């Protein structure tokens, strides 16, 4: 489980399609989501569970983080999903319909039990919590703090807006509130904040604008539903030359101050504190992932 | 006829216009039109055992091959050698003429059911598979002697000037038909669009055509040319296409005057689209696109990205319309295109060729003829010709299709020798032929996922396992002739 790994894009792959499961990571997403939940019709839940289990067993995923969106434990499918999937130790499960800390606690306990049964170090499999309701939105801080397995918060835009009675629009003002909640809760708990999908796969300009907006809000990444969205989101999550330049100077000042054992770091006459350093590290990581390595600039 | 000598030259005395040499050109009244194919075959003195050739510009919409064989069967002719440039699924009905002995063997490409029947052992002698260039070379060398060519003509006049650019069955270029017209002893044109004399602009001139047979219909238009061939949206293919474009961009050839050929297959078409974007971004103006021409090639011509199109077959309606109207869009014969025994062919001028494969092996040999189950299902097309000619030959394939790996230890059939293949591009990695150290140098450090081809093979097997090799019998059902006339491989019966 790597809390800080890059998760600019998380690509949904329906658990019912063997060809897509085999090629899940080819498209270059940082994380892939093998989906057992809403992408799978109720009549095919068991077939998808078997396919995803076999994919985890046999397909040599190498580059991407591999996660599985299981069904919520409150559904008839959740327990079976955990029983089949956790023994194969994917990087994380994505826990949908997270309403409260209880949901996380229940999942955590069950995961620990299955891990122990299978000789897996408890805590190996991470949790990415997905909030999809007003109640879940209200409880985000508790959800984020409940388990050391928790690596990121995510929300489901469609279900959430339906629950609060908002209308989905292209500009997405109806999501301002939940986005703010996710960011704040994630930062308090020290986990990542991941934005929801952009539904129109043909509107790549709209996707870029939204992805850029959420990066500037503080999100660490965004879910995608089609491979063609991946390079667009990655582009939006590529820092500008100015950002990279500033981050490099911050890090240089930080290293210089550390070597001197100085407690206070200053750059251009301004004080540089820990959050600024953390942000600079994040920007350099994004730049490196985008192929614009600081050294090559 | 009186003969005498004038100096050391033997001469003949004039006896009256057309008296001694019966002029087949003196046909002002009804030209060369004959009422039926049967009459034309009778005039051509078709006999048992002869070789009859066809072109495949009407592709799966062709009605002429089946029509001709039905007539020949009705005339009681047997033991024919069929020499089509290619057969398609529509020609499945020929199989009954094979079973009844009307057709003895085939020298030509077989796509689909006829190939499958060959793999099952239907023919007593092997199918001779030749490339587009190799077929002309064989005719030129007298190895493929055609007695009668039957040429479907979307437009023809009464004297036998033929064109593909107009009429209900318009197919654009007649590139593959030139050699048949030139080398066959007798040439019968079959048309559903008899036009006023002269049929200008014509592709095949009246000087080569013996008879013209008007019929109700020679083809099914929607199966002859497609509508606009759209670039695939399949993300996997797009990834391969994007890698191809990167390879081309860094190949060292991506400069002014750049030339290329890419087919109409999904990945090739997408690769062209990616290369097109990169040419625009880099401000590069190329010289020519050759081979099968698509609407996309036409757009690149009209955008000024290329100066000309050399068209041996036109794949879609845009290509047909452009051949009729664009000055920079030229029809070319298969010989001009790809014949190594000609005095110069286009493939030798190519910078980059992007080609498909049904299998590639760790020696870079490419199979395009047989599927992973060993069944003969495809012709060679211009594959081995362009691979041999182009400065950089790029073969594209997904790492696996379904549960079959596409990169293997040894291809089931060698169509194109590895020594003529430079780069293999898959969605997970790009392998450069170790013979091309120069190219490897150019591509290194450019963000291209370079791998050894053996590692690509291993990666494919991680997904698919190692499949069992299909089992073959002793009987040879196909001979793959290299473009120079040598035998590069044989195909055995599936059992």
PDB file of C-alpha atoms in Angstrom, chain A residues 22-23 25-27 58-60 62 202 226-228, chain B residues 233-236 238-239 400 427-428 449 459 462-463:
ATOM      1  CA  UNK A  22      -6.234  -7.985 -19.834  1.00  0.00           C
ATOM      2  CA  UNK A  23      -5.381  -4.619 -21.352  1.00  0.00           C
ATOM      3  CA  UNK A  25      -3.039  -0.883 -17.744  1.00  0.00           C
ATOM      4  CA  UNK A  26      -1.929  -0.433 -21.335  1.00  0.00           C
ATOM      5  CA  UNK A  27      -3.572   2.956 -21.625  1.00  0.00           C
ATOM      6  CA  UNK A  58      -3.126 -14.362 -13.892  1.00  0.00           C
ATOM      7  CA  UNK A  59      -2.648 -11.009 -15.573  1.00  0.00           C
ATOM      8  CA  UNK A  60       0.808  -9.543 -14.993  1.00  0.00           C
ATOM      9  CA  UNK A  62       3.164  -4.080 -13.794  1.00  0.00           C
ATOM     10  CA  UNK A 202     -16.357  13.269 -26.585  1.00  0.00           C
ATOM     11  CA  UNK A 226     -12.463   6.019 -21.286  1.00  0.00           C
ATOM     12  CA  UNK A 227      -8.785   5.610 -22.235  1.00  0.00           C
ATOM     13  CA  UNK A 228      -8.894   8.718 -24.422  1.00  0.00           C
TER      14      UNK A 228
ATOM     15  CA  UNK B 233     -11.769   4.616 -31.891  1.00  0.00           C
ATOM     16  CA  UNK B 234     -10.524   1.359 -30.408  1.00  0.00           C
ATOM     17  CA  UNK B 235      -8.141   2.704 -27.740  1.00  0.00           C
ATOM     18  CA  UNK B 236      -5.759  -0.236 -28.034  1.00  0.00           C
ATOM     19  CA  UNK B 238      -4.875   4.033 -31.177  1.00  0.00           C
ATOM     20  CA  UNK B 239      -2.054   3.365 -28.736  1.00  0.00           C
ATOM     21  CA  UNK B 400      -2.255 -10.882 -28.487  1.00  0.00           C
ATOM     22  CA  UNK B 427       0.682  -1.704 -27.521  1.00  0.00           C
ATOM     23  CA  UNK B 428       3.167  -2.725 -24.839  1.00  0.00           C
ATOM     24  CA  UNK B 449       9.175   1.697 -25.048  1.00  0.00           C
ATOM     25  CA  UNK B 459       5.303 -10.822 -22.364  1.00  0.00           C
ATOM     26  CA  UNK B 462       2.513 -14.268 -19.844  1.00  0.00           C
ATOM     27  CA  UNK B 463      -1.013 -13.414 -20.899  1.00  0.00           C
TER      28      UNK B 463
END
